[in-house]
Amino acid sequence: IFTDTETSNWTYDDHTGEYYWHRFFSHQPDLNYDNEDVKAAMKEVVSFYLEMGLDGFRLDAVPYLFEREGTNGENLPQTHEFIAELRTFVDGKYPGRILLAEANQTPQDVVDYFGKSGNECHLAYHFPIMPRLYIALRLEDAAWIVNTLKDTPAIPESCQWAMFLRNHDEL
């Protein structure tokens, strides 16, 4: 994804003598969510911070948790299965805490991260609205906002879009 700074998605680790995969930066190795130990470890991390009083988690780059040959790795069914599993875990042990989907995609794709019955993320960033807010202000034309919201799909009643003025992903 970052072809201007990374020459490959594979990086050699001198300590282990092995290569590892990273979708983004080489200092951010991807985890193998097909491994049940990884899933369990992630739930332990979630528990650690929620026990400390954290109100929720931003699930960074959530569309890319799983990899499958012959796909671009985005929005795979396994990702949705794990997010639903994580939501059940969080709701069961830590009621009132949230999962926020960070998926820099169109609302038509992101809506799936709420789950069909609201059983995945509580919130999801609405990336297209942010630049249109600024365009609408600059052009003094609310149609940019109105049309974007009209094109936004309905979501489960228990969920909400997270709209923002700035976010490090779009800077």
Backbone as JSON, one array per atom type, in Angstrom:
{
  "sequence": "IFTDTETSNWTYDDHTGEYYWHRFFSHQPDLNYDNEDVKAAMKEVVSFYLEMGLDGFRLDAVPYLFEREGTNGENLPQTHEFIAELRTFVDGKYPGRILLAEANQTPQDVVDYFGKSGNECHLAYHFPIMPRLYIALRLEDAAWIVNTLKDTPAIPESCQWAMFLRNHDEL",
  "N": [[0.82, -1.19, 0.0], [1.98, 1.23, 0.72], [3.84, 2.22, -1.4], [5.66, 4.22, -1.82], [7.35, 4.25, 0.33], [7.89, 1.66, 1.14], [9.51, -1.17, -0.17], [8.64, -3.7, -0.53], [6.15, -6.09, 0.53], [7.11, -7.95, 2.16], [9.43, -8.56, 4.71], [12.68, -9.14, 5.92], [13.65, -10.65, 8.93], [16.3, -10.24, 10.96], [16.78, -11.36, 13.47], [15.17, -13.72, 13.72], [15.72, -14.93, 11.35], [13.91, -15.17, 9.32], [11.34, -14.32, 6.93], [8.67, -11.93, 7.14], [5.23, -10.99, 6.68], [3.76, -7.86, 5.88], [1.17, -5.66, 5.49], [1.16, -2.93, 5.55], [3.41, -0.83, 6.92], [6.87, -1.88, 7.42], [7.52, -2.03, 10.1], [5.23, -2.88, 11.21], [4.2, -5.73, 11.5], [1.91, -8.1, 10.08], [-0.61, -9.99, 11.77], [-1.39, -13.48, 12.19], [-4.47, -14.25, 11.93], [-5.78, -16.6, 11.46], [-4.79, -18.33, 13.22], [-5.69, -19.75, 16.2], [-4.5, -19.18, 18.65], [-3.58, -16.58, 18.29], [-5.98, -15.17, 18.07], [-6.98, -15.62, 20.67], [-4.99, -14.35, 22.16], [-5.37, -11.71, 21.33], [-7.86, -11.2, 22.45], [-7.11, -11.29, 25.11], [-5.5, -9.0, 25.23], [-7.43, -7.04, 24.67], [-9.07, -7.41, 26.93], [-7.24, -6.69, 28.97], [-6.92, -3.87, 28.59], [-9.6, -2.99, 28.71], [-10.24, -3.72, 31.3], [-8.72, -1.85, 32.59], [-10.24, 0.35, 32.26], [-10.66, 1.48, 29.78], [-12.76, 2.81, 27.23], [-13.31, 1.72, 24.76], [-12.33, 0.34, 21.53], [-10.54, 1.3, 18.64], [-10.66, -0.3, 15.71], [-8.19, -0.73, 13.8], [-7.59, -0.6, 10.32], [-9.41, -2.66, 9.75], [-10.58, -4.17, 7.59], [-8.58, -5.89, 6.73], [-7.8, -8.16, 8.21], [-7.59, -10.9, 7.68], [-6.0, -13.09, 5.3], [-6.28, -14.35, 2.0], [-5.44, -16.48, -0.63], [-5.62, -15.39, -3.99], [-7.29, -13.27, -3.55], [-7.8, -9.78, -2.68], [-7.62, -9.53, -0.05], [-9.42, -7.96, 1.32], [-12.3, -7.33, 3.31], [-13.11, -9.97, 3.89], [-15.06, -12.96, 4.55], [-14.15, -14.32, 6.87], [-13.05, -12.28, 8.38], [-15.32, -10.85, 9.18], [-16.56, -12.82, 10.7], [-14.74, -13.09, 12.84], [-14.84, -10.48, 13.93], [-17.5, -10.39, 14.79], [-17.33, -12.39, 16.73], [-15.52, -11.16, 18.49], [-17.05, -8.95, 19.24], [-19.17, -10.21, 20.61], [-17.68, -11.21, 22.74], [-16.73, -8.8, 23.94], [-19.18, -7.44, 24.54], [-20.27, -9.31, 26.28], [-18.49, -9.47, 28.49], [-17.84, -6.83, 29.06], [-20.03, -4.77, 29.15], [-21.39, -1.92, 27.47], [-19.07, -0.93, 26.38], [-17.2, -0.05, 23.39], [-16.65, -0.98, 19.92], [-14.95, 0.38, 17.28], [-15.0, 0.65, 13.88], [-12.39, 1.11, 11.64], [-12.29, 1.57, 8.52], [-11.27, 2.5, 5.6], [-13.11, 2.95, 3.3], [-15.88, 2.94, 0.96], [-19.12, 3.88, 2.24], [-20.95, 1.92, 1.46], [-19.45, -0.41, 1.46], [-18.38, -0.39, 4.03], [-20.58, -0.58, 5.7], [-21.08, -3.26, 6.18], [-19.49, -3.87, 8.34], [-20.9, -3.32, 10.59], [-22.42, -5.49, 10.89], [-25.11, -7.67, 10.01], [-27.17, -7.73, 11.86], [-26.36, -5.85, 13.64], [-24.29, -6.94, 15.07], [-21.55, -6.7, 14.95], [-19.32, -4.2, 14.74], [-19.86, -1.35, 16.87], [-19.67, 1.27, 16.07], [-18.65, 3.02, 13.08], [-16.22, 4.66, 11.11], [-17.14, 7.28, 8.93], [-15.8, 7.91, 6.23], [-16.12, 9.32, 3.64], [-17.7, 11.61, 4.22], [-16.2, 13.6, 5.5], [-14.32, 15.13, 3.7], [-16.26, 16.25, 2.1], [-17.67, 17.9, 3.79], [-15.92, 20.05, 4.07], [-15.73, 20.87, 1.39], [-18.39, 21.63, 0.95], [-18.61, 23.78, 2.74], [-16.7, 25.53, 1.65], [-17.73, 26.0, -0.92], [-20.13, 26.95, -0.26], [-22.42, 25.32, -0.38], [-24.65, 23.1, 0.49], [-25.41, 20.76, -0.72], [-23.39, 18.93, -1.21], [-23.02, 17.62, 1.23], [-25.63, 16.73, 1.8], [-26.18, 15.01, -0.4], [-24.2, 13.07, -0.06], [-24.98, 11.96, 2.38], [-27.48, 11.0, 1.62], [-26.67, 8.94, -0.05], [-25.65, 7.17, 1.73], [-25.87, 4.03, 3.18], [-28.55, 2.47, 5.09], [-28.25, 1.58, 8.55], [-27.96, -0.87, 11.23], [-30.16, -0.34, 14.03], [-28.9, -0.21, 16.5], [-26.41, 0.78, 16.01], [-23.94, 3.24, 14.86], [-22.78, 5.83, 12.67], [-19.53, 7.22, 12.7], [-18.62, 10.4, 12.48], [-16.25, 12.82, 11.45], [-13.98, 15.63, 11.67], [-11.27, 15.73, 11.19], [-8.71, 13.27, 10.72], [-6.07, 11.05, 11.25], [-5.69, 9.26, 9.17], [-6.47, 10.42, 6.78], [-4.9, 12.59, 6.41]],
  "CA": [[0.0, 0.0, 0.0], [2.85, 2.41, 0.8], [4.92, 1.96, -2.35], [6.65, 5.29, -1.77], [8.28, 4.05, 1.46], [8.18, 0.23, 1.31], [9.83, -1.8, -1.45], [7.99, -5.01, -0.59], [5.31, -6.42, 1.67], [7.85, -8.95, 2.91], [10.64, -8.02, 5.33], [13.52, -10.15, 6.57], [13.94, -10.4, 10.34], [17.63, -10.76, 11.28], [16.73, -12.13, 14.73], [14.6, -15.07, 13.5], [16.19, -15.49, 10.09], [12.74, -15.47, 8.5], [10.59, -13.19, 6.38], [7.31, -11.76, 7.63], [4.32, -10.21, 5.84], [3.16, -6.65, 6.42], [0.39, -4.96, 4.47], [1.47, -1.51, 5.61], [4.84, -0.57, 7.13], [7.66, -3.03, 7.86], [7.52, -2.1, 11.56], [3.88, -3.3, 11.6], [3.93, -7.05, 10.93], [0.54, -8.6, 10.18], [-0.8, -11.17, 12.61], [-2.09, -14.57, 11.53], [-5.73, -14.45, 12.64], [-6.23, -17.98, 11.3], [-4.25, -19.04, 14.37], [-6.56, -19.55, 17.38], [-3.7, -18.56, 19.72], [-3.56, -15.15, 18.02], [-7.3, -14.66, 18.47], [-7.05, -15.64, 22.13], [-4.08, -13.3, 22.65], [-6.0, -10.41, 21.08], [-8.9, -11.04, 23.47], [-6.4, -10.96, 26.36], [-5.11, -7.58, 25.13], [-8.67, -6.28, 24.82], [-9.44, -7.5, 28.35], [-6.29, -5.91, 29.76], [-7.22, -2.45, 28.51], [-10.96, -2.72, 29.19], [-10.16, -3.82, 32.76], [-8.13, -0.6, 33.06], [-11.24, 1.39, 32.14], [-10.8, 2.0, 28.42], [-14.15, 2.78, 26.78], [-13.47, 0.96, 23.53], [-11.18, 0.17, 20.64], [-10.56, 1.6, 17.21], [-10.13, -1.47, 15.02], [-7.44, -0.14, 12.69], [-7.46, -1.39, 9.09], [-10.19, -3.86, 10.03], [-10.86, -5.05, 6.45], [-7.42, -6.67, 6.32], [-7.34, -9.08, 9.26], [-7.31, -12.23, 7.13], [-5.45, -13.15, 3.94], [-6.65, -15.52, 1.23], [-4.88, -16.49, -1.99], [-6.56, -15.06, -5.04], [-8.12, -12.12, -3.16], [-7.01, -8.63, -2.23], [-7.61, -9.58, 1.41], [-10.35, -7.0, 1.91], [-13.71, -7.64, 3.57], [-13.33, -11.41, 3.79], [-16.03, -13.5, 5.54], [-13.45, -14.66, 8.11], [-12.91, -11.05, 9.14], [-16.62, -10.57, 9.81], [-16.78, -13.85, 11.74], [-13.94, -12.75, 14.02], [-15.35, -9.24, 14.54], [-18.71, -10.78, 15.52], [-16.84, -13.11, 17.91], [-14.95, -10.16, 19.4], [-18.18, -8.15, 19.75], [-19.82, -11.05, 21.62], [-16.77, -11.22, 23.88], [-16.74, -7.47, 24.59], [-20.5, -7.19, 25.12], [-20.5, -10.24, 27.37], [-17.65, -9.18, 29.66], [-17.67, -5.39, 29.28], [-21.17, -4.06, 28.56], [-21.26, -0.46, 27.36], [-17.82, -0.57, 25.69], [-17.45, -0.02, 21.95], [-15.69, -1.3, 18.87], [-15.06, 1.37, 16.2], [-14.37, 0.16, 12.65], [-11.64, 2.03, 10.78], [-12.22, 0.95, 7.2], [-11.28, 3.64, 4.69], [-13.81, 2.48, 2.12], [-17.17, 3.59, 0.8], [-20.11, 3.41, 3.22], [-21.57, 0.7, 0.95], [-18.62, -1.53, 1.92], [-18.18, -0.31, 5.49], [-21.82, -0.94, 6.41], [-20.99, -4.67, 6.57], [-18.77, -3.99, 9.61], [-21.88, -3.25, 11.67], [-23.08, -6.79, 10.96], [-26.49, -7.59, 9.54], [-28.07, -7.47, 13.0], [-25.66, -4.99, 14.6], [-23.51, -7.82, 15.92], [-20.11, -6.52, 14.77], [-18.86, -2.95, 15.38], [-20.87, -0.4, 17.34], [-19.46, 2.49, 15.29], [-17.71, 2.95, 11.95], [-15.92, 5.95, 10.54], [-17.75, 7.62, 7.65], [-14.72, 8.67, 5.61], [-16.46, 10.27, 2.57], [-18.36, 12.84, 4.65], [-15.25, 14.62, 5.96], [-13.91, 16.12, 2.7], [-17.44, 16.93, 1.57], [-17.99, 18.99, 4.71], [-15.07, 21.18, 3.72], [-16.14, 21.34, 0.07], [-19.67, 22.32, 1.11], [-18.33, 25.07, 3.37], [-15.96, 26.38, 0.72], [-18.6, 26.37, -2.04], [-21.41, 27.39, 0.32], [-23.4, 24.47, -1.06], [-24.91, 21.94, 1.36], [-25.73, 19.57, -1.53], [-22.3, 17.97, -1.05], [-23.31, 16.86, 2.45], [-26.94, 16.09, 1.65], [-26.07, 13.89, -1.35], [-23.39, 12.01, 0.56], [-25.81, 11.29, 3.38], [-28.51, 10.24, 0.89], [-26.03, 7.75, -0.6], [-25.18, 6.34, 2.83], [-26.86, 3.0, 3.46], [-29.11, 2.34, 6.43], [-27.47, 0.72, 9.45], [-28.78, -1.37, 12.34], [-30.57, 0.69, 14.99], [-27.97, -0.17, 17.64], [-25.1, 1.21, 15.52], [-23.86, 4.66, 14.5], [-21.63, 6.31, 11.91], [-18.66, 8.17, 13.4], [-18.21, 11.44, 11.54], [-15.11, 13.53, 12.02], [-13.45, 16.73, 10.89], [-9.89, 15.35, 10.82], [-8.31, 11.93, 11.13], [-4.7, 10.88, 10.74], [-5.7, 8.43, 7.96], [-6.71, 11.2, 5.58], [-3.99, 13.75, 6.32]],
  "C": [[0.87, 1.25, 0.0], [4.07, 2.23, -0.1], [5.98, 3.06, -2.37], [7.68, 5.1, -0.65], [8.67, 2.58, 1.67], [8.43, -0.41, -0.05], [9.15, -3.15, -1.63], [7.07, -5.16, 0.61], [5.95, -7.52, 2.53], [9.13, -8.32, 3.44], [11.37, -9.15, 6.05], [13.83, -9.72, 8.0], [15.28, -11.06, 10.68], [17.61, -11.67, 12.5], [16.23, -13.56, 14.5], [15.13, -15.73, 12.24], [15.05, -15.85, 9.14], [12.14, -14.16, 7.96], [9.23, -13.12, 7.04], [6.55, -10.81, 6.72], [3.83, -8.98, 6.59], [2.43, -5.94, 5.28], [0.79, -3.49, 4.41], [2.98, -1.32, 5.78], [5.57, -1.79, 7.68], [7.75, -3.13, 9.38], [6.14, -2.48, 12.11], [3.57, -4.66, 11.01], [2.46, -7.46, 11.11], [0.51, -9.82, 11.09], [-1.59, -12.21, 11.84], [-3.37, -14.89, 12.31], [-6.36, -15.81, 12.36], [-5.76, -18.84, 12.47], [-5.11, -18.73, 15.6], [-5.81, -18.92, 18.54], [-3.63, -17.05, 19.54], [-4.89, -14.53, 18.43], [-7.42, -14.58, 19.99], [-6.17, -14.54, 22.72], [-4.7, -11.92, 22.44], [-7.12, -10.16, 22.09], [-8.27, -10.72, 24.83], [-5.99, -9.49, 26.37], [-6.33, -6.7, 25.33], [-9.09, -6.26, 26.29], [-8.54, -6.64, 29.23], [-6.68, -4.43, 29.77], [-8.64, -2.12, 28.98], [-11.03, -2.83, 30.71], [-9.57, -2.53, 33.36], [-9.11, 0.57, 32.93], [-11.38, 2.0, 30.76], [-12.25, 1.83, 27.96], [-14.36, 1.98, 25.5], [-12.21, 0.94, 22.72], [-11.49, 0.64, 19.24], [-9.91, 0.41, 16.53], [-9.48, -1.0, 13.72], [-7.34, -1.11, 11.53], [-8.23, -2.71, 9.19], [-10.48, -4.72, 8.8], [-9.76, -6.05, 6.13], [-6.94, -7.68, 7.35], [-6.92, -10.44, 8.71], [-6.77, -12.1, 5.7], [-5.95, -14.44, 3.29], [-6.05, -15.39, -0.16], [-5.98, -16.14, -2.98], [-7.51, -13.92, -4.7], [-7.2, -10.95, -2.83], [-6.99, -8.55, -0.71], [-8.56, -8.62, 2.09], [-11.71, -7.64, 2.15], [-14.02, -9.13, 3.46], [-14.32, -11.9, 4.85], [-15.39, -13.84, 6.88], [-13.26, -13.43, 9.0], [-14.21, -10.75, 9.88], [-16.94, -11.58, 10.91], [-16.0, -13.5, 13.01], [-14.45, -11.48, 14.7], [-16.62, -9.56, 15.33], [-18.34, -11.53, 16.81], [-16.29, -12.13, 18.95], [-16.05, -9.3, 20.02], [-18.91, -8.93, 20.85], [-18.99, -11.08, 22.89], [-16.84, -9.91, 24.66], [-18.09, -7.21, 25.26], [-20.77, -8.08, 26.33], [-19.74, -9.9, 28.64], [-17.61, -7.71, 30.03], [-18.82, -4.61, 28.65], [-20.93, -2.55, 28.54], [-19.97, -0.01, 26.71], [-18.05, -0.71, 24.19], [-16.29, -0.56, 21.12], [-15.98, -0.35, 17.71], [-14.3, 0.85, 14.98], [-13.67, 1.29, 11.92], [-11.42, 1.28, 9.48], [-12.36, 2.09, 6.18], [-11.81, 3.19, 3.33], [-15.13, 3.24, 2.0], [-18.14, 3.08, 1.87], [-20.81, 2.12, 2.77], [-20.77, -0.54, 1.31], [-18.51, -1.56, 3.44], [-19.41, -0.77, 6.27], [-21.79, -2.4, 6.89], [-20.3, -4.86, 7.92], [-19.66, -3.71, 10.82], [-22.48, -4.63, 11.92], [-24.54, -6.64, 10.56], [-27.47, -7.27, 10.66], [-27.42, -6.57, 14.04], [-24.77, -5.78, 15.53], [-22.0, -7.73, 15.7], [-19.7, -5.22, 15.47], [-20.04, -2.06, 15.77], [-20.87, 0.86, 16.48], [-18.55, 2.19, 14.11], [-17.47, 4.36, 11.43], [-16.62, 6.1, 9.18], [-16.75, 8.52, 6.93], [-15.18, 9.66, 4.53], [-17.08, 11.59, 3.05], [-17.37, 13.95, 4.98], [-14.84, 15.59, 4.86], [-15.1, 16.9, 2.13], [-17.94, 18.03, 2.51], [-17.19, 20.24, 4.35], [-15.42, 21.75, 2.35], [-17.43, 22.15, 0.19], [-19.48, 23.69, 1.75], [-17.68, 26.03, 2.38], [-16.87, 26.89, -0.4], [-19.94, 26.94, -1.58], [-22.57, 26.65, -0.34], [-23.57, 23.17, -0.26], [-25.2, 20.67, 0.58], [-24.64, 18.5, -1.4], [-22.54, 17.07, 0.17], [-24.6, 16.06, 2.28], [-26.85, 14.87, 0.74], [-25.25, 12.74, -0.79], [-24.22, 11.24, 1.58], [-26.94, 10.49, 2.72], [-27.96, 8.93, 0.35], [-25.54, 6.79, 0.47], [-26.24, 5.3, 3.17], [-27.37, 3.02, 4.9], [-28.25, 1.37, 7.24], [-28.38, 0.2, 10.55], [-29.03, -0.28, 13.38], [-29.6, 0.85, 16.15], [-26.59, 0.36, 17.26], [-25.13, 2.69, 15.13], [-22.63, 4.91, 13.63], [-20.84, 7.28, 12.78], [-18.15, 9.18, 12.37], [-17.17, 12.32, 12.23], [-14.7, 14.67, 11.11], [-12.02, 16.46, 10.41], [-9.59, 14.0, 11.41], [-6.93, 11.69, 10.52], [-4.68, 10.07, 9.45], [-5.86, 9.26, 6.69], [-5.78, 12.4, 5.45], [-2.88, 13.53, 5.3]]
}
